[in-house]
Short mmCIF file of C-alpha atoms in Angstrom, two decimals:
data_model
loop_
_atom_site.label_atom_id
_atom_site.label_comp_id
_atom_site.label_asym_id
_atom_site.label_seq_id
_atom_site.Cartn_x
_atom_site.Cartn_y
_atom_site.Cartn_z
CA MET A 1 57.79 6.78 111.66
CA PRO A 2 61.27 5.49 110.86
CA GLU A 3 64.46 6.92 111.64
CA SER A 4 66.88 9.12 109.28
CA ARG A 5 69.43 7.74 106.51
CA GLU A 6 71.90 7.64 109.11
CA ARG A 7 69.91 5.27 111.30
CA PRO A 8 68.66 2.28 109.13
CA LEU A 9 65.64 0.76 109.45
CA PRO A 10 65.26 -2.03 112.03
CA PRO A 11 65.55 -5.50 110.36
CA THR A 12 61.66 -6.88 109.78
CA ARG A 13 61.16 -10.69 110.99
CA VAL A 14 58.31 -12.40 109.34
CA LEU A 15 56.19 -15.03 111.74
CA PRO A 16 54.35 -17.37 109.46
CA VAL A 17 50.88 -18.63 111.23
CA GLY A 18 48.58 -20.48 109.21
CA ARG A 19 48.11 -19.21 105.96
CA ARG A 20 48.88 -15.84 106.99
CA GLU A 21 52.35 -13.72 107.79
CA ILE A 22 53.10 -11.27 110.88
CA ALA A 23 55.79 -9.19 109.78
CA TYR A 24 57.34 -6.85 112.82
CA CYS A 25 60.26 -5.00 114.32
CA GLU A 26 61.92 -4.58 117.81
CA ILE A 27 62.82 -1.01 118.78
CA GLY A 28 64.68 0.25 121.75
CA ASP A 29 66.46 -1.84 124.44
CA PRO A 30 66.33 -5.40 123.37
CA GLU A 31 66.34 -6.72 126.78
CA GLY A 32 64.08 -3.99 127.85
CA ALA A 33 60.91 -4.48 129.56
CA PRO A 34 58.75 -5.66 126.56
CA VAL A 35 55.75 -3.39 125.44
CA LEU A 36 53.52 -4.30 122.35
CA ALA A 37 52.60 -1.09 120.02
CA ALA A 38 49.78 -0.91 117.74
CA HIS A 39 49.76 1.78 115.32
CA GLY A 40 47.68 4.29 113.32
CA SER A 41 45.38 3.85 110.78
CA PRO A 42 46.76 3.99 108.01
CA GLY A 43 50.53 3.06 109.85
CA SER A 44 53.36 0.33 109.86
CA ARG A 45 55.56 -1.69 111.84
CA TYR A 46 58.34 1.50 111.57
CA GLN A 47 55.54 3.99 112.87
CA LEU A 48 56.93 4.52 116.33
CA MET A 49 60.84 4.81 114.95
CA PRO A 50 61.14 8.38 116.58
CA LEU A 51 60.84 6.18 120.34
CA HIS A 52 63.80 4.29 119.75
CA GLU A 53 66.56 6.44 121.05
CA ALA A 54 64.22 6.96 124.28
CA ALA A 55 63.06 3.34 124.59
CA ARG A 56 66.93 2.59 124.20
CA ALA A 57 67.77 4.72 126.85
CA ALA A 58 64.80 3.91 129.33
CA GLY A 59 65.46 0.27 129.28
CA VAL A 60 61.76 -0.50 126.98
CA ARG A 61 62.09 -3.12 124.29
CA ILE A 62 59.01 -2.09 121.69
CA ILE A 63 57.99 -4.43 119.57
CA THR A 64 55.84 -2.97 116.32
CA PRO A 65 53.78 -5.69 114.33
CA ASP A 66 52.47 -4.68 111.16
CA ARG A 67 48.54 -4.89 112.22
CA PRO A 68 46.28 -6.95 109.65
CA GLY A 69 46.49 -5.94 106.26
CA PHE A 70 49.00 -2.83 106.90
CA GLY A 71 52.57 -3.22 105.44
CA ARG A 72 53.41 -6.93 105.33
CA THR A 73 51.00 -8.71 107.72
CA SER A 74 47.83 -10.67 106.22
CA VAL A 75 44.54 -9.93 106.39
CA ALA A 76 42.93 -12.18 108.90
CA GLY A 77 38.94 -12.82 109.68
CA ASP A 78 36.78 -9.35 110.64
CA ARG A 79 36.62 -9.74 114.69
CA GLY A 80 36.33 -6.48 115.34
CA PHE A 81 39.45 -4.43 116.91
CA ASP A 82 40.45 -7.99 118.09
CA THR A 83 42.06 -8.83 114.73
CA GLY A 84 45.03 -7.10 116.07
CA GLY A 85 44.96 -8.69 119.60
CA ALA A 86 44.65 -12.16 118.13
CA ASP A 87 47.73 -11.71 116.19
CA ALA A 88 49.12 -9.60 119.63
CA VAL A 89 48.74 -13.28 121.78
CA VAL A 90 50.74 -15.45 118.79
CA LEU A 91 53.47 -12.80 118.77
CA LEU A 92 54.03 -12.82 122.59
CA ASP A 93 54.10 -16.75 122.23
CA HIS A 94 56.74 -16.35 119.76
CA LEU A 95 59.02 -14.48 121.35
CA GLY A 96 58.46 -16.30 124.56
CA ILE A 97 56.99 -12.92 126.72
CA ASP A 98 54.59 -14.34 129.54
CA ARG A 99 53.17 -10.47 130.24
CA ALA A 100 53.65 -6.72 128.18
CA ALA A 101 52.31 -3.47 128.11
CA ALA A 102 49.97 -2.50 125.25
CA LEU A 103 50.88 0.88 123.49
CA GLY A 104 48.12 2.38 121.03
CA PHE A 105 49.18 5.09 118.94
CA SER A 106 46.12 7.15 116.90
CA GLY A 107 43.97 4.79 115.08
CA GLY A 108 45.80 1.54 117.48
CA ALA A 109 44.44 2.29 120.23
CA GLY A 110 40.91 0.45 119.70
CA TYR A 111 43.13 -2.44 119.40
CA SER A 112 45.41 -1.93 122.47
CA LEU A 113 42.28 -1.99 124.73
CA ALA A 114 41.09 -4.96 122.74
CA SER A 115 44.13 -6.86 123.26
CA ALA A 116 43.69 -5.69 127.31
CA LEU A 117 40.48 -7.08 127.50
CA ALA A 118 40.68 -10.01 125.47
CA HIS A 119 43.67 -11.55 127.19
CA PRO A 120 44.19 -9.47 130.97
CA ASP A 121 46.49 -12.55 131.83
CA ARG A 122 49.13 -11.35 128.80
CA ILE A 123 48.74 -7.30 129.07
CA ASP A 124 49.61 -5.69 132.43
CA ARG A 125 49.12 -1.92 131.43
CA VAL A 126 47.76 0.04 128.44
CA VAL A 127 49.12 3.71 127.08
CA LEU A 128 47.30 5.21 124.88
CA ALA A 129 49.41 7.83 122.68
CA CYS A 130 46.80 10.24 121.02
CA GLY A 131 44.25 8.12 120.97
CA MET A 132 41.35 7.06 119.19
CA VAL A 133 38.94 5.49 121.50
CA PRO A 134 36.40 3.45 119.81
CA GLY A 135 32.98 5.29 120.69
CA ALA A 136 33.94 8.26 121.53
CA PRO A 137 30.93 10.71 121.83
CA ARG A 138 30.07 13.51 118.74
CA GLU A 139 30.43 16.18 121.16
CA THR A 140 34.20 15.14 122.54
CA LEU A 141 35.54 15.59 118.20
CA GLU A 142 34.73 19.38 118.83
CA GLY A 143 37.82 21.24 116.93
CA ARG A 144 38.54 18.00 114.59
CA ILE A 145 40.19 19.06 111.30
CA PRO A 146 37.24 19.18 108.56
CA ILE A 147 39.20 17.34 106.22
CA VAL A 148 39.87 14.24 109.07
CA SER A 149 35.80 14.23 109.77
CA THR A 150 34.68 14.50 106.46
CA LEU A 151 37.57 11.16 105.88
CA TYR A 152 35.67 9.35 108.40
CA LEU A 153 32.26 10.17 107.03
CA VAL A 154 32.94 8.82 103.63
CA THR A 155 34.22 5.08 105.17
CA ARG A 156 30.79 5.22 106.43
CA PHE A 157 29.28 5.44 102.92
CA ALA A 158 31.63 5.14 99.98
CA PRO A 159 34.31 2.87 101.48
CA ARG A 160 36.21 3.04 98.27
CA LEU A 161 36.39 6.82 97.99
CA ALA A 162 37.65 6.36 101.37
CA ALA A 163 40.45 4.39 100.49
CA ALA A 164 40.96 7.02 97.19
CA MET A 165 41.47 9.56 100.05
CA LEU A 166 44.03 7.49 102.17
CA GLU A 167 46.10 6.48 99.06
CA GLY A 168 46.37 10.06 97.24
CA ARG A 169 44.70 8.65 94.61
CA GLY A 170 43.42 10.78 91.71
CA PRO A 171 42.15 14.39 92.81
CA PHE A 172 43.49 13.45 96.24
CA ALA A 173 46.99 13.30 95.27
CA ARG A 174 47.45 17.13 97.14
CA THR A 175 44.57 16.33 99.94
CA ARG A 176 47.24 16.90 102.82
CA ALA A 177 49.07 19.00 101.48
CA ALA A 178 46.04 21.46 100.29
CA ASN A 179 44.98 21.17 104.05
CA VAL A 180 48.30 21.64 105.79
CA ASP A 181 47.28 25.33 107.02
CA ALA A 182 44.33 23.56 109.04
CA TRP A 183 46.63 21.44 111.24
CA PRO A 184 48.06 23.11 114.65
CA ALA A 185 51.42 24.63 114.13
CA ALA A 186 53.15 22.16 116.21
CA ASP A 187 51.84 19.02 113.68
CA ARG A 188 52.46 21.69 110.33
CA ALA A 189 56.27 22.58 111.67
CA ILE A 190 56.92 18.31 111.04
CA MET A 191 54.48 18.18 108.59
CA THR A 192 56.61 20.79 106.21
CA ASP A 193 60.04 19.84 107.56
CA GLU A 194 62.19 18.07 104.80
CA LYS A 195 63.98 15.76 107.20
CA GLN A 196 61.04 14.40 108.92
CA GLN A 197 59.01 13.74 106.29
CA ALA A 198 62.02 11.84 104.98
CA MET A 199 61.61 9.88 108.11
CA ILE A 200 57.72 9.27 107.88
CA ALA A 201 58.30 8.22 104.13
CA PRO A 202 59.09 4.46 104.68
CA ASP A 203 55.88 4.28 107.02
CA ALA A 204 53.74 5.88 104.78
CA ALA A 205 54.73 3.86 102.45
CA GLU A 206 53.89 0.30 103.83
CA GLY A 207 51.39 1.70 105.33
CA ILE A 208 49.06 1.13 102.06
CA ARG A 209 51.42 -1.43 100.61
CA GLN A 210 48.71 -3.33 100.82
CA GLY A 211 45.99 -0.33 99.82
CA ALA A 212 44.00 1.38 102.50
CA ARG A 213 41.14 -1.09 102.78
CA ALA A 214 42.20 -2.20 106.52
CA ALA A 215 42.73 1.58 107.42
CA VAL A 216 39.07 2.28 105.91
CA ASP A 217 37.64 -0.99 108.12
CA ASP A 218 39.28 0.88 111.33
CA LEU A 219 38.05 4.11 110.85
CA ARG A 220 34.42 2.46 110.58
CA ARG A 221 34.69 0.74 113.07
CA TYR A 222 35.59 3.82 115.39
CA SER A 223 32.10 4.62 115.85
CA ARG A 224 31.01 1.65 118.20
CA ARG A 225 31.66 1.32 121.52
CA ILE A 226 33.53 -1.16 123.11
CA PRO A 227 32.73 -2.00 127.10
CA LEU A 228 35.52 0.68 128.57
CA GLY A 229 34.65 -0.11 132.22
CA GLU A 230 35.59 -3.24 132.13
CA VAL A 231 39.36 -2.51 131.19
CA GLN A 232 40.87 -4.07 134.70
CA GLN A 233 44.32 -2.76 133.97
CA PRO A 234 45.99 0.72 134.34
CA VAL A 235 45.41 3.16 131.42
CA ARG A 236 47.56 5.89 131.24
CA LEU A 237 46.69 8.33 128.47
CA VAL A 238 48.89 11.04 126.68
CA HIS A 239 47.38 13.29 124.58
CA GLY A 240 47.93 16.62 122.73
CA THR A 241 45.98 19.42 124.35
CA ALA A 242 46.01 21.18 120.32
CA ASP A 243 45.33 17.76 118.82
CA GLY A 244 43.25 18.48 115.17
CA ASN A 245 42.91 14.48 114.47
CA VAL A 246 41.93 13.22 117.40
CA PRO A 247 40.82 16.33 120.00
CA ILE A 248 41.85 16.50 123.40
CA GLY A 249 38.09 15.92 124.22
CA VAL A 250 38.40 12.59 123.51
CA ALA A 251 41.22 11.28 125.87
CA ARG A 252 39.08 13.57 128.56
CA TRP A 253 35.98 11.57 127.97
CA ALA A 254 37.67 8.59 127.83
CA VAL A 255 39.58 8.75 130.99
CA SER A 256 35.78 9.11 132.68
CA GLN A 257 34.68 5.70 131.57
CA LEU A 258 37.76 3.94 132.00
CA PRO A 259 38.28 2.40 135.88
CA ASP A 260 41.52 3.42 136.45
CA ALA A 261 43.16 5.99 134.15
CA THR A 262 45.13 8.66 134.22
CA LEU A 263 45.69 11.33 131.68
CA ARG A 264 48.59 13.59 130.82
CA GLU A 265 47.84 17.04 128.71
CA VAL A 266 50.80 17.86 126.63
CA GLN A 267 50.16 21.44 126.54
CA GLY A 268 50.52 23.14 122.50
CA GLN A 269 51.10 19.91 121.07
CA GLY A 270 49.53 18.29 118.21
CA HIS A 271 48.92 14.32 116.85
CA TYR A 272 52.67 14.10 116.29
CA PHE A 273 54.56 14.52 119.21
CA ALA A 274 56.08 11.47 119.57
CA VAL A 275 58.32 13.04 116.42
CA THR A 276 59.56 15.78 118.68
CA ARG A 277 58.47 15.05 122.31
CA PRO A 278 59.34 11.15 122.25
CA GLU A 279 60.43 10.86 126.17
CA VAL A 280 56.44 11.70 126.80
CA ILE A 281 55.32 8.33 125.56
CA ILE A 282 58.39 6.96 126.95
CA ASP A 283 57.50 8.24 130.27
CA ALA A 284 53.95 7.02 130.10
CA LEU A 285 55.35 3.83 129.80
CA ALA A 286 57.51 3.41 132.74
CA ILE A 287 56.79 0.79 135.29
CA PRO A 288 54.98 2.17 138.35
CA ASP A 289 57.03 1.74 141.98
#
């Protein structure tokens, strides 16, 4: 979610990779400790812009690429969650970064975990913010907003219809507005605030620049487990207790499955607390003493 007009969007850089392109931005401190971010589903390189000021103050450099099929990054061959992990390594090589933290927001959690699994020599720790963890059991989803549950179901059986829902086409043009009351108070405050919505607009547009198929594929993947028990790196989870998109039960289950994990529960916060409480995520990204 990018910043307001007073703070221009960061420049987009495009890295050619064979016949593909990877688009990315950087926020925070350009000389700081590197973090490779994976945005949600849908989302884009602009999604984590609310972290910019807190990251800069803390000496954190956040590299925010468009994942494959989102924004301006080309679609890649489907290798599951590692489609993003492969691009991550290419980008780290290009930037001359040996090791970095991985930050997965919402639907980007699976990609950050896949990067950690596939490239333990490049990813030294993982932070999941409101992360949807692959393979979370059905009971962990108790309290999920009905329209979100419906969307996940539709992606499995009618992916074209799911794409229309995410793109807001036809009868789905006002789906989100019609369901605002179902979201927790903390999220409703963001969803109904004109200034916040102006900040979100560029990310929302870029997230479906190529259509919503990449997001649909993401949501379909989340029913499949990945070997959480094999993640070698420390994982820090930060999650709102009132999250209606990815219920807190998902994070509580994940922390029990990961060998080296901690969970910070953010009381009363929903899915979008990065907008108003960015310091929580930046604190989690701090390098351990």
